[in-house]
Coordinates of C-alpha atoms in Angstrom, one line a residue:
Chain A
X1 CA 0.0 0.0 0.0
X2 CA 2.6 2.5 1.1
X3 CA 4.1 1.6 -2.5
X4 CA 1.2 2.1 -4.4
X5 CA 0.6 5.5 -2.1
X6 CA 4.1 6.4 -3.2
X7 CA 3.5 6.3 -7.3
X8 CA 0.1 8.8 -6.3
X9 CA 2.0 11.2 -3.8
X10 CA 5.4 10.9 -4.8
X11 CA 8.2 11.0 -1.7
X12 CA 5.6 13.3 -0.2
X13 CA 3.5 10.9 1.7
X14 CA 5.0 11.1 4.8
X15 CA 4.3 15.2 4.9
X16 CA 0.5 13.6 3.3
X17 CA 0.0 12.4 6.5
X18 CA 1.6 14.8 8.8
X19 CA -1.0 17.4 7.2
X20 CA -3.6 15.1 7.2
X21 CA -3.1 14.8 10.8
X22 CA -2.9 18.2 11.8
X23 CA -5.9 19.2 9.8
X24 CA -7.7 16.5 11.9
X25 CA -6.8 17.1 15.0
X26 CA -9.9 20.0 15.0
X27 CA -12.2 17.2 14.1
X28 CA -14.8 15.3 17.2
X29 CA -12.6 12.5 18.9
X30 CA -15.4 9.7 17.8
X31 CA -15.4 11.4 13.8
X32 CA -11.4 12.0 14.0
X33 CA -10.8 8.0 15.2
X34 CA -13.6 6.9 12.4
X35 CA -11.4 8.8 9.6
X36 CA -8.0 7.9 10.8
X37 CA -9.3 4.4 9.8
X38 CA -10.4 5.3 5.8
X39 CA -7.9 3.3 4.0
X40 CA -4.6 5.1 4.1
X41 CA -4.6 6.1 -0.1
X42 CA -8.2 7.5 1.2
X43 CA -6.6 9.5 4.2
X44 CA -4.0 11.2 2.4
X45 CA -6.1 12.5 -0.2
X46 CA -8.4 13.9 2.1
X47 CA -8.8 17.4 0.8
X48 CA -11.8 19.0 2.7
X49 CA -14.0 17.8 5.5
X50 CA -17.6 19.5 6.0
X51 CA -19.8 19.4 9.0
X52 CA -23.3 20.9 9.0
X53 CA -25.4 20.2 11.9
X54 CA -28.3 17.5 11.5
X55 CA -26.6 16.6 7.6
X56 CA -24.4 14.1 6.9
X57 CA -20.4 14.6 7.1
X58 CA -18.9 15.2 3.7
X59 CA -15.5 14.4 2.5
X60 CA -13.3 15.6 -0.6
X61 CA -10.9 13.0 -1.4
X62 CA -9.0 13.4 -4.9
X63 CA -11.7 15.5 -5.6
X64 CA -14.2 13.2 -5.2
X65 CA -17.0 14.0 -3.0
X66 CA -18.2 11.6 -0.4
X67 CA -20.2 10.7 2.8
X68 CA -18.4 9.2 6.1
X69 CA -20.7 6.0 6.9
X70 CA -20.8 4.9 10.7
X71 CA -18.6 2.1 10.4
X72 CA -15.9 5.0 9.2
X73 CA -16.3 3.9 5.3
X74 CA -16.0 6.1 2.4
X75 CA -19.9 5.8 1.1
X76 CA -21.8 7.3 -1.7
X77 CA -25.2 6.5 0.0
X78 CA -26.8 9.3 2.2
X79 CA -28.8 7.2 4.0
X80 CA -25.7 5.2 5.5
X81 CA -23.7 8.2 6.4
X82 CA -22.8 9.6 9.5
X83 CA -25.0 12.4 10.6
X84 CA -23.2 15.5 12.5
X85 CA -24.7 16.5 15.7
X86 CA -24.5 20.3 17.1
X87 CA -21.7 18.9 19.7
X88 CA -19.8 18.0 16.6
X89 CA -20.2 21.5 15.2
X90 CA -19.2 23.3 18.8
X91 CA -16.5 20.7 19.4
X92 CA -14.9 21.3 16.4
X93 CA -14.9 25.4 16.3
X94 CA -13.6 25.1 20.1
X95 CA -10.5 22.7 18.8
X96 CA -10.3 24.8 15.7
X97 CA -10.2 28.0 17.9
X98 CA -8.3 26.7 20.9
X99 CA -11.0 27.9 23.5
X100 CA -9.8 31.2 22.0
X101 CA -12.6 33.4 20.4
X102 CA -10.8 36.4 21.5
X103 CA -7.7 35.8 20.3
X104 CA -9.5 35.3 16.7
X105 CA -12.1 37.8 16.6
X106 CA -11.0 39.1 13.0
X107 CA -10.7 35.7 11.5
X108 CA -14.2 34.9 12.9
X109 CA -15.3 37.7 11.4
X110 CA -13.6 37.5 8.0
X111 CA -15.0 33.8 8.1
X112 CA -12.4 32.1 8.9
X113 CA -9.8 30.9 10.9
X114 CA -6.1 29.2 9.9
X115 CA -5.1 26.5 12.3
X116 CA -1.7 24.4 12.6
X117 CA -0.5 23.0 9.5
X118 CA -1.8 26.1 7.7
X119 CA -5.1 24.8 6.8
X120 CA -8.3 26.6 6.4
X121 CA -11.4 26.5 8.7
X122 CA -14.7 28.2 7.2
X123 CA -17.6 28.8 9.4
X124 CA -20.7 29.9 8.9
X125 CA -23.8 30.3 11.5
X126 CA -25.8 33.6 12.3
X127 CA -23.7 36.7 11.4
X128 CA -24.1 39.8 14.1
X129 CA -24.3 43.1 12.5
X130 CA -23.1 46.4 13.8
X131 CA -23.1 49.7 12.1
X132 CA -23.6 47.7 8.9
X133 CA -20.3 45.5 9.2
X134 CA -19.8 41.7 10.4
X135 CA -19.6 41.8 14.6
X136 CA -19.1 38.2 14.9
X137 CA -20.4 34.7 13.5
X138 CA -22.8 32.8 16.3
X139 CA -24.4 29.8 16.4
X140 CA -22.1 28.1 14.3
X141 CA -23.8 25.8 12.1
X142 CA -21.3 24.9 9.1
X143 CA -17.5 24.1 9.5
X144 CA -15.4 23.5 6.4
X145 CA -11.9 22.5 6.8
X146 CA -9.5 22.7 3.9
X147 CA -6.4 21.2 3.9
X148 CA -3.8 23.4 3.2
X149 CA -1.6 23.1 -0.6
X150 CA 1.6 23.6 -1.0
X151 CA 2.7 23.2 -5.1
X152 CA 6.7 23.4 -4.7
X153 CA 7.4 23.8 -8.3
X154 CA 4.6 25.1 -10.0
X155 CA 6.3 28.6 -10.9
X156 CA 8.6 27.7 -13.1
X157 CA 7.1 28.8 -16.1
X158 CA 6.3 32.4 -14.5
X159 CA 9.4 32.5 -13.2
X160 CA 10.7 32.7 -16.9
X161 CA 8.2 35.3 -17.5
X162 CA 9.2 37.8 -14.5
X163 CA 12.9 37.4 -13.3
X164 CA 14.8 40.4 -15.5
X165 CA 18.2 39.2 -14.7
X166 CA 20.3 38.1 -11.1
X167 CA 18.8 40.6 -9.1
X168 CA 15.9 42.2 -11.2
X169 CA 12.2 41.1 -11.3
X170 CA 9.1 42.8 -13.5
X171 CA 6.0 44.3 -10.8
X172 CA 3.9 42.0 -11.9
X173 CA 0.4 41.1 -11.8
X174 CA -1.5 37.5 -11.6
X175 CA -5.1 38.0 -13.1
X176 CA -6.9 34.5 -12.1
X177 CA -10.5 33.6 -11.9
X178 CA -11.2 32.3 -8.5
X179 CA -10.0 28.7 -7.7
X180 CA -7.6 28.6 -10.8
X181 CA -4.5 28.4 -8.0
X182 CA -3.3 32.1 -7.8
X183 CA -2.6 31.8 -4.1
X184 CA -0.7 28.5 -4.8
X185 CA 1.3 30.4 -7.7
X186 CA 2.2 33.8 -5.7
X187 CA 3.4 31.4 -2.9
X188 CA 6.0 29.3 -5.0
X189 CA 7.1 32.6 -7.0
X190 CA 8.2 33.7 -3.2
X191 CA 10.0 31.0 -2.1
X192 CA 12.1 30.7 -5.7
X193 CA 12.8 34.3 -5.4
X194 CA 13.6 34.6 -1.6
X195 CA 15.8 31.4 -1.8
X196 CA 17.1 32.3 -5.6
X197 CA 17.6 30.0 -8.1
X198 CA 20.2 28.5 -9.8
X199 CA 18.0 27.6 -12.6
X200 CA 16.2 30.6 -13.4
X201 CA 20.2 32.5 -12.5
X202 CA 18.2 34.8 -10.2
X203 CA 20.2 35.1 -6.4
X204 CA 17.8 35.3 -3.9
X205 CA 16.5 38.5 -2.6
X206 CA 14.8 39.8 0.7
X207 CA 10.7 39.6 0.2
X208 CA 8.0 41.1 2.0
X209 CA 4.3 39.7 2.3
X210 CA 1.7 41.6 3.4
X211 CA -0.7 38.5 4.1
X212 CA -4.1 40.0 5.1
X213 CA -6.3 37.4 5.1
X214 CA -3.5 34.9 6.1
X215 CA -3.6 33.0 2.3
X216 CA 0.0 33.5 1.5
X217 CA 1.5 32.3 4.7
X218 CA -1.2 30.6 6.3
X219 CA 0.4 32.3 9.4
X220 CA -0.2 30.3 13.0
X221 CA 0.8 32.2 15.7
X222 CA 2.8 34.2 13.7
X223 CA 4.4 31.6 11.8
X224 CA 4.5 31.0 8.3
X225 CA 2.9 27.5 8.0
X226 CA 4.1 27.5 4.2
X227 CA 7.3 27.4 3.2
X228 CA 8.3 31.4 1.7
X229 CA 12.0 30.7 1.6
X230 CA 14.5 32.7 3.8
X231 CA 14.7 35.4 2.8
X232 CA 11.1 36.4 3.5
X233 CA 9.1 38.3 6.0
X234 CA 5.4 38.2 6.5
X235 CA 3.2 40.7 8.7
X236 CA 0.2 38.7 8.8
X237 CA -3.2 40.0 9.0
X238 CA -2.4 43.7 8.2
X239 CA -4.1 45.6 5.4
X240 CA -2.5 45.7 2.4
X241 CA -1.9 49.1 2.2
X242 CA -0.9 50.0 5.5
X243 CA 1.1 46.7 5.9
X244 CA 3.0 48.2 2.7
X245 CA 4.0 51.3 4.0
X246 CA 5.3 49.4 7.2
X247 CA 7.0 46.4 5.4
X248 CA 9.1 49.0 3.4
X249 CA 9.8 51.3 6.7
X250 CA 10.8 48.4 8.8
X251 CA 12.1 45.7 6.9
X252 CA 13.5 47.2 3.5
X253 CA 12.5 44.4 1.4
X254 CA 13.6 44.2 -2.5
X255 CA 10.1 43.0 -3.4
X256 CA 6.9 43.4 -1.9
X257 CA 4.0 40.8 -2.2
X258 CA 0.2 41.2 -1.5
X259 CA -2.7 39.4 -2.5
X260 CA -6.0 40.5 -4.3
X261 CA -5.6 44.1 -4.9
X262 CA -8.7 46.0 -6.0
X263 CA -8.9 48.8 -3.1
X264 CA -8.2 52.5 -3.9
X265 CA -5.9 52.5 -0.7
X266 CA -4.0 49.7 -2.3
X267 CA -3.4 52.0 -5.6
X268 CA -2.0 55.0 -3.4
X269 CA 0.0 52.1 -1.4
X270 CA 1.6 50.1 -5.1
X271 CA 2.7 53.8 -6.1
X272 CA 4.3 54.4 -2.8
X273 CA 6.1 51.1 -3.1
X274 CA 7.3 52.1 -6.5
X275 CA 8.0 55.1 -5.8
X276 CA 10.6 54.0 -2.5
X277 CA 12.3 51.5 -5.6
X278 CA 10.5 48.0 -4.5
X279 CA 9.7 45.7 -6.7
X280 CA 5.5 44.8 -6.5
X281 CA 4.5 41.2 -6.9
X282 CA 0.6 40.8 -6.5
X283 CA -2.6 39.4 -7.6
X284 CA -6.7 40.6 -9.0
X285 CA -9.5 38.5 -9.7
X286 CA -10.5 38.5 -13.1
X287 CA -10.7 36.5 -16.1
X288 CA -8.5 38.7 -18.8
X289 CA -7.1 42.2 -19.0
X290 CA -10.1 43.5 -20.7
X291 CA -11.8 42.4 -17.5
X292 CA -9.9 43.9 -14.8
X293 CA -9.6 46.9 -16.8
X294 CA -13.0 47.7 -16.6
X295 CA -11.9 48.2 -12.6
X296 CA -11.3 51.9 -12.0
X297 CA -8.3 50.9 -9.5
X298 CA -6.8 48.2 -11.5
X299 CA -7.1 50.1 -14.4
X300 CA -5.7 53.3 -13.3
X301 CA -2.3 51.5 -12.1
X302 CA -2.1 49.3 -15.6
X303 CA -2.9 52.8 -17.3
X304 CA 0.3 54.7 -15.0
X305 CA 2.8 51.6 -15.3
X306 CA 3.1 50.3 -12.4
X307 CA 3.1 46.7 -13.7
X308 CA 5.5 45.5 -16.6
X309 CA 4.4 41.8 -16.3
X310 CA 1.1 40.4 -16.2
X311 CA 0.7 36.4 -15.9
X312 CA -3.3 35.1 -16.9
X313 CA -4.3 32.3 -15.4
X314 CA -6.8 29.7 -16.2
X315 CA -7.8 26.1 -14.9
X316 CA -7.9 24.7 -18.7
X317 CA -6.3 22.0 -19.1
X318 CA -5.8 22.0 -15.5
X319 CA -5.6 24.5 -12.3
X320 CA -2.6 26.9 -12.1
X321 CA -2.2 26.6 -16.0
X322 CA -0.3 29.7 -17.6
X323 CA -3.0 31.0 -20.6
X324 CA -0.8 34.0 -20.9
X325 CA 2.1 36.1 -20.3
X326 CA 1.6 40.0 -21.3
X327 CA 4.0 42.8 -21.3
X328 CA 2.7 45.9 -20.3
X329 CA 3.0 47.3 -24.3
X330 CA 1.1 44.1 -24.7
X331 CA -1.6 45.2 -22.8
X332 CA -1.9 48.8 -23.5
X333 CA -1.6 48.2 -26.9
X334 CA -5.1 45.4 -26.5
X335 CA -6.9 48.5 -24.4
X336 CA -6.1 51.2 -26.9
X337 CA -7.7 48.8 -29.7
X338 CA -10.8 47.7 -27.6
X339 CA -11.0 51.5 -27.0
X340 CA -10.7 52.2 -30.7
X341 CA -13.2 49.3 -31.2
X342 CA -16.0 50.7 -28.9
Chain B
X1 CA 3.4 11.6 88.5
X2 CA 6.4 12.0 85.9
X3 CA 4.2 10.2 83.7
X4 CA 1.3 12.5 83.7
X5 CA 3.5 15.6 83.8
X6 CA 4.7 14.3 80.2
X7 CA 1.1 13.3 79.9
X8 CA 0.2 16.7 80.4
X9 CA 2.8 18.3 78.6
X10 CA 1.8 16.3 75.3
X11 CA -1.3 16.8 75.6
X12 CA -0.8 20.1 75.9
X13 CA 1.7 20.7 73.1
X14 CA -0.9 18.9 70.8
X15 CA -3.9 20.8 71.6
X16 CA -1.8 24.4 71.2
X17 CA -1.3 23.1 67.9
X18 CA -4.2 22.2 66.7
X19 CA -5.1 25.6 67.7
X20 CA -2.5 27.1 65.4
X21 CA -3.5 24.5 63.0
X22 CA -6.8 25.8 62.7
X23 CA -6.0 29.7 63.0
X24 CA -3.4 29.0 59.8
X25 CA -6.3 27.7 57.9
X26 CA -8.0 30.9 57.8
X27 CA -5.1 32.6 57.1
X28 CA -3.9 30.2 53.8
X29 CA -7.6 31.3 52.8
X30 CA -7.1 34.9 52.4
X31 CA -3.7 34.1 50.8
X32 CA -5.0 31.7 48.4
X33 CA -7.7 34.0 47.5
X34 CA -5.5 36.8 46.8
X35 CA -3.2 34.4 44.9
X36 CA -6.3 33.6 42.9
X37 CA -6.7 37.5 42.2
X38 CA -2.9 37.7 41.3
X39 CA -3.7 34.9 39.0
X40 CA -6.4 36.5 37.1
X41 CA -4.5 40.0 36.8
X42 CA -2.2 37.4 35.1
X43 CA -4.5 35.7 32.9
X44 CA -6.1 39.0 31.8
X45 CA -2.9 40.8 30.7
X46 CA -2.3 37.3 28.8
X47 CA -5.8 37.1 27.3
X48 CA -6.3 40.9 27.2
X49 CA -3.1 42.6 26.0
X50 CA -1.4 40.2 24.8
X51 CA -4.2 38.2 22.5
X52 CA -2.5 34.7 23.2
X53 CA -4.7 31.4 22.7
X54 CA -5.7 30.3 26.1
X55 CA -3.7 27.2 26.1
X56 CA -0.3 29.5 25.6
X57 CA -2.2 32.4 28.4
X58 CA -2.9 29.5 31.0
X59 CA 0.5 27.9 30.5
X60 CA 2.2 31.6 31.1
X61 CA 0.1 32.5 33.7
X62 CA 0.1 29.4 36.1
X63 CA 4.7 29.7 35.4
X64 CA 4.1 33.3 37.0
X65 CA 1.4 32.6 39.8
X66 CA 1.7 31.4 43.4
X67 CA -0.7 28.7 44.8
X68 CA -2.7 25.9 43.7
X69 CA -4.3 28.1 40.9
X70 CA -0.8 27.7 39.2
X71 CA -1.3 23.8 39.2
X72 CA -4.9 23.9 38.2
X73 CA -3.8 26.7 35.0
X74 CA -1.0 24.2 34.1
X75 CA -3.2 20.8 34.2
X76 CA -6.1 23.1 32.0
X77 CA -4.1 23.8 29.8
X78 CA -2.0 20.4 29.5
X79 CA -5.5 18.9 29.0
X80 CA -6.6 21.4 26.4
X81 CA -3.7 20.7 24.2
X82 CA -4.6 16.9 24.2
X83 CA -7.4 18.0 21.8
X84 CA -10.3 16.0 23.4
X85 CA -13.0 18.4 22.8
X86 CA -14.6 18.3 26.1
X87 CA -16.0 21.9 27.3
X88 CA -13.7 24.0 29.0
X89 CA -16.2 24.2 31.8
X90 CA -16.1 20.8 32.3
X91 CA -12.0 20.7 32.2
X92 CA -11.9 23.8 34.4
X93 CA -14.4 22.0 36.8
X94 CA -12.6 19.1 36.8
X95 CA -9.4 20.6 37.8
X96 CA -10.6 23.2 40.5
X97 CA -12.7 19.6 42.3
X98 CA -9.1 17.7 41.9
X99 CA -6.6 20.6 43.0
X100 CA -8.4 23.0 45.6
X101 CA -8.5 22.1 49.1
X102 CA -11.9 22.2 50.7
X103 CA -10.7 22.5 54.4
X104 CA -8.8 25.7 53.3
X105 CA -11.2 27.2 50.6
X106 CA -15.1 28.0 52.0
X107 CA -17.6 26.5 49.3
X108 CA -18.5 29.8 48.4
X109 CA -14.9 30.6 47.2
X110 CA -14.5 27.2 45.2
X111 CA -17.9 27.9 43.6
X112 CA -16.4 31.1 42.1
X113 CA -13.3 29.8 40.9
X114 CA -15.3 27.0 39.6
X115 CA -17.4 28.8 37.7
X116 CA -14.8 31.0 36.0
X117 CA -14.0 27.9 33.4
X118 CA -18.0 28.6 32.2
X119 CA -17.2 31.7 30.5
X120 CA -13.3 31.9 29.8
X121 CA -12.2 32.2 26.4
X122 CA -15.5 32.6 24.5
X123 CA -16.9 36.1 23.1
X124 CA -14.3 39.0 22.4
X125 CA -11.7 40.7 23.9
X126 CA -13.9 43.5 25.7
X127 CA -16.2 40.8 27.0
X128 CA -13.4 38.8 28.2
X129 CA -11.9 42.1 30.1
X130 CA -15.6 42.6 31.5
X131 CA -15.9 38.8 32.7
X132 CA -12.1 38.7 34.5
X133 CA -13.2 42.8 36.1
X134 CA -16.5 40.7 37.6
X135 CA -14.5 37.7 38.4
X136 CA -12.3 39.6 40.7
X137 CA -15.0 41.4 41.9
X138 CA -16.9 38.5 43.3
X139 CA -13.0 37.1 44.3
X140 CA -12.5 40.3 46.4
X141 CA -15.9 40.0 48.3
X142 CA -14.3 36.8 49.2
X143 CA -11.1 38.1 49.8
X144 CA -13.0 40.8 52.6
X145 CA -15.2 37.8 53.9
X146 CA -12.0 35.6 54.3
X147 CA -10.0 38.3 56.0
X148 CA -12.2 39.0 58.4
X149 CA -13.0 35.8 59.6
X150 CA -9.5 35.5 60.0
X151 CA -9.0 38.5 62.1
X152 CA -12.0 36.9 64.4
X153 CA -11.1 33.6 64.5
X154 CA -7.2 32.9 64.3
X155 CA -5.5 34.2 67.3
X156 CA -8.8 33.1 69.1
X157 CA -8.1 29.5 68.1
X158 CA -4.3 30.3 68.5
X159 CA -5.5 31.2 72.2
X160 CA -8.0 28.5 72.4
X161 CA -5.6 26.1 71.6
X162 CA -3.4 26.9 74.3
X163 CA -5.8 27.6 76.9
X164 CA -7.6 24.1 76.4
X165 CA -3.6 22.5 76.8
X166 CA -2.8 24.2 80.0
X167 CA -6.6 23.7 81.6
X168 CA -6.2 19.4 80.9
X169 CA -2.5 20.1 82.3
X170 CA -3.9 21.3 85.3
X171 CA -6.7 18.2 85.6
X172 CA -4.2 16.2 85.0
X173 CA -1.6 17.3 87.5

């Protein structure tokens, strides 16, 4: 089995499990012990476990849904699955928060909260509303925990794209739909640059992430639960723009990375950044640059120059594929001719 | 005779101590209660200013306090970080009935300390501050009720004990 576990996971399996474990160690005793007995190809594929109270507990296992029967069997029959109780739910947000609400009352709010290991806990119950903004999350009543990727490797290709030369790197920007691996691809770009590489004959360089919602990082206690290299700093749950500024002041990083841009404090921020001589590495949702240009913020930086490099992503064939790699005369020269167009 | 002077003398000795016995009870109660308090102002700048998880805030605080309440921190927080997923009310009630001395503590006190492992952790920061302000509220009612008991009752045992010793000394001579 361990063999056969090997060809699927590669020399990886031992870390498989490691994460496996960590992930379910917020998970009931009596639901933890019935999943550390799925066969063990089941158990390191695990890649999401949802509880919702009164339904039945679903698993993601090489992306393949399934229900948890009460022997502890993989099942696709609903009837013969597990049900999850309320205790389940509350159980499992007091493991996931470590009796600690306080000490998490932004994640909560933000949805979620990043335990050991660097994986993901969504919740969901009845949200609390003050002066029009999330309070807090009650009566949690849906708890979905992700198990945290790491894709050493993947950037290659846009490594190619964005290194200039030993010490140079393009401000570039990742436009990806949503769940087409941005995240994943931003991370690995770090650690190759902040280690350097011998392949792509870029040195290594001193990198600083401004992880707001804790994606990059996947920051526990103020730990990087991801590997960023070591030549990288991370001021975890900061906004972006104000966590710029400071990252720049305090640690005088060659590059600066941030996820998701879109805010017009982020714009003012990215020119800032420029404008002190560090290099920007970030990320926008969107599915081309016609798209994200349609974004007054986005569009205004693409329009002043800030970025020279722009990566597309897609999840065609699979996710994290490269659809594109634009230069920024690229780009303008596609707006001024959609302009002309219209 | 020489055997009923050490008779006497014995007896004596014994019952002067059981006085002092007793009157060093309610004495270790006003210190335990304030080392409770001590503990909280602890806990609080842990929980409060310092935002750590309550595993890591117990741990810290029961290294820096004085008293049981240091073991009972320790073992809550050893038994937290075994990841059982019982209720930290049930954990904290657990420890307080397995740690705290009843002959020391009046049931009113262990009540209180029991009770603070209902609310700890859950809700925010500010409601956390608010719950440790009423905890040491209720703790420093205590403290009062203790402390004068104590100023009543100790060096009367002391004198008690004493007294009793010399007046069966004297029967017995």
């Amino acid at each position: 089995m361990v063999t056969k576990d090997k060809e699927i996971y590669g020399n990886n399996i031992d870390n498989h499990i490691r994460k496996s474990n960590e992930m379910l160690n917020i998970i009931p005793r009596e639901i933890r012990k019935k999943i550390l007995n799925l066969p063990r190809g089941a158990l390191v594929g695990i890649e999401e476990i949802r509880l919702r109270v009164n339904k039945p507990l679903m698993l993601t296992i090489n992306n393949q849904e399934s229900y948890l029967n009460k022997s502890g069997y993989p099942t696709k029959i609903v009837s013969n699955a597990l049900i999850v109780t309320e205790t389940d739910i509350k159980t499992c947000f007091r493991l996931a928060t470590e009796y600690s609400t306080y000490a998490l009352e932004e994640e909560i709010k933000n949805g979620f909260i990043t335990i050991k290991g660097g994986h993901r806990v969504g919740i969901c119950g009845k949200s609390v509303i003050q002066s029009g903004e999330i309070k807090t999350i009650k009566n949690i009543s849906s708890i979905n925990v992700r198990m945290a990727k790491e894709v050493l490797g993947c950037s290659s290709k846009a490594l190619d794209a964005i290194i200039v030369d030993e010490d140079t790197v393009h401000n570039t920007l990742i436009i990806s739909p949503p769940q087409c691996g941005k995240t994943t691809l931003l991370r690995d770009i770090v650690r190759v640059l902040s280690n350097g590489s011998l392949k792509h004959g870029f040195k290594g360089c001193k990198i600083s992430v401004v992880d707001e919602r804790s994606e990059i990082g996947a920051c526990y206690n103020g730990v990087p639960q991801n590997d960023l290299g070591l030549r990288t700093d991370v001021l975890d749950g900061c906004p972006k723009a104000l966590g710029m500024m400071t990252m720049i002041r305090s640690m005088s990083p060659s590059i600066v990375v941030t996820d998701e841009i879109g805010r017009d404090e982020d714009k003012y921020a990215l020119k800032e950044a420029i404008s002190a001589g560090v290099t920007i590495l970030t990320t926008v949702h969107g599915y081309s640059v016609a798209d994200i240009m349609r974004r007054g913020v986005i569009s205004e930086l693409i329009r002043d120059g800030v970025f020279s490099k722009f990566i597309i992503l897609s999840n065609k064939p699979r996710v994290g594929s490269i659809r594109e790699v634009l230069d920024i005369e690229d780009v303008l020269r596609s707006v001024k001719e959609s302009s002309y167009a219209s | 005779m020489l055997v009923r002077v050490i008779l006497g003398i014995v007896i004596m000795i014994s019952t002067s101590l059981i006085g002092f016995i007793k009157a060093m009870q309610y004495e270790t109660r006003v210190k335990e209660i304030d080392n409770v308090i001590d503990s909280i102002n602890v806990l609080e700048t842990e929980v409060v200013y310092y935002q750590n998880t309550l595993p890591r805030a117990l741990k810290r605080s029961g290294e820096r306090s004085k008293g049981v309440i240091s073991r009972i921190y320790e073992d809550v927080a050893v038994t937290i970080d075994a990841k059982e997923g019982e209720t930290l009310e049930s954990i904290w009630g657990m420890n307080v009935n397995l740690h705290l001395d009843r002959d020391v503590l009046g049931t009113d006190d262990i009540e209180i300390i029991a009770d603070f492992g209902r609310e700890l952790g859950l809700g925010s920061t500010k409601e956390q501050s608010k719950y440790f302000d009423y905890m040491k509220h209720l703790l420093k009612q205590q403290r009062k009720i203790a402390y004068d008991e104590m100023l009543k009752n100790s060096g009367l045992y002391r004198k008690l004990g004493v007294l009793l010793g010399i007046s069966i000394f004297v029967i017995i001579i």
